[in-house]
Amino acid sequence: MTEAQANEYLRHRLWQKAKDIYDSIVGASGSDQPASGRRHSKEQVIACLYGRTECCLELRQYDQVTQDCHRLLKLLALAENAAGSNGTSSGPNSNGAAAGPSSSSTESPSPTPSSSSTGSSSSSKGGGTGASKT
């Protein structure tokens, strides 16, 4: 069985069948260290952990959900640290800290205060707060 088959079971809400396949893939991956020389890549293990977490949540196996989420966080932290040590700065830029908010922050606040200051349509009937032009 493959990850694709597990994903198909997941789409059809066959939680236990999908979980069994995810179990075999994640179990074959071994530890939380990068999968050098192993059968499954770290990215595949992360994807399978996400899928297995969804299955376990639906099957009400909450202890397994907690364990998988903890393992996911460890794997994602390892991946982020590895990306930072390779000299690639794509991690911080992917959050959009430098470019994204500066352009959207000038456009976004102006509609929000005007819509919140006008209130409901009943306040426009009185014309007290929104009619300061006159």
PDB file of N, CA and C in Angstrom, residues 25-33 38 45 71:
ATOM      1  N   ILE A  25       3.829   3.401   6.899  1.00  0.00           N
ATOM      2  CA  ILE A  25       4.800   4.322   6.306  1.00  0.00           C
ATOM      3  C   ILE A  25       5.592   5.030   7.397  1.00  0.00           C
ATOM      4  N   VAL A  26       4.889   5.534   8.396  1.00  0.00           N
ATOM      5  CA  VAL A  26       5.556   6.256   9.480  1.00  0.00           C
ATOM      6  C   VAL A  26       6.423   5.305  10.290  1.00  0.00           C
ATOM      7  N   GLY A  27       5.937   4.093  10.528  1.00  0.00           N
ATOM      8  CA  GLY A  27       6.709   3.106  11.278  1.00  0.00           C
ATOM      9  C   GLY A  27       7.990   2.709  10.567  1.00  0.00           C
ATOM     10  N   ALA A  28       7.956   2.630   9.236  1.00  0.00           N
ATOM     11  CA  ALA A  28       9.138   2.268   8.466  1.00  0.00           C
ATOM     12  C   ALA A  28      10.165   3.385   8.417  1.00  0.00           C
ATOM     13  N   SER A  29       9.727   4.610   8.752  1.00  0.00           N
ATOM     14  CA  SER A  29      10.642   5.748   8.671  1.00  0.00           C
ATOM     15  C   SER A  29      11.614   5.790   9.840  1.00  0.00           C
ATOM     16  N   GLY A  30      11.272   5.135  10.947  1.00  0.00           N
ATOM     17  CA  GLY A  30      12.171   5.119  12.092  1.00  0.00           C
ATOM     18  C   GLY A  30      12.043   6.351  12.947  1.00  0.00           C
ATOM     19  N   SER A  31      13.169   6.971  13.243  1.00  0.00           N
ATOM     20  CA  SER A  31      13.206   8.090  14.199  1.00  0.00           C
ATOM     21  C   SER A  31      12.823   9.408  13.545  1.00  0.00           C
ATOM     22  N   ASP A  32      12.936  10.489  14.328  1.00  0.00           N
ATOM     23  CA  ASP A  32      12.601  11.821  13.850  1.00  0.00           C
ATOM     24  C   ASP A  32      13.741  12.471  13.066  1.00  0.00           C
ATOM     25  N   GLN A  33      14.844  11.782  12.912  1.00  0.00           N
ATOM     26  CA  GLN A  33      15.974  12.326  12.188  1.00  0.00           C
ATOM     27  C   GLN A  33      15.713  12.257  10.695  1.00  0.00           C
ATOM     28  N   ARG A  38      16.943   5.875   4.212  1.00  0.00           N
ATOM     29  CA  ARG A  38      15.711   5.179   4.575  1.00  0.00           C
ATOM     30  C   ARG A  38      14.789   5.129   3.367  1.00  0.00           C
ATOM     31  N   VAL A  45       7.109  11.506   5.394  1.00  0.00           N
ATOM     32  CA  VAL A  45       6.752  11.169   6.775  1.00  0.00           C
ATOM     33  C   VAL A  45       5.897  12.279   7.374  1.00  0.00           C
ATOM     34  N   ARG A  71       5.436  14.990  17.394  1.00  0.00           N
ATOM     35  CA  ARG A  71       6.447  14.538  16.437  1.00  0.00           C
ATOM     36  C   ARG A  71       6.498  15.452  15.219  1.00  0.00           C
TER      37      ARG A  71
END
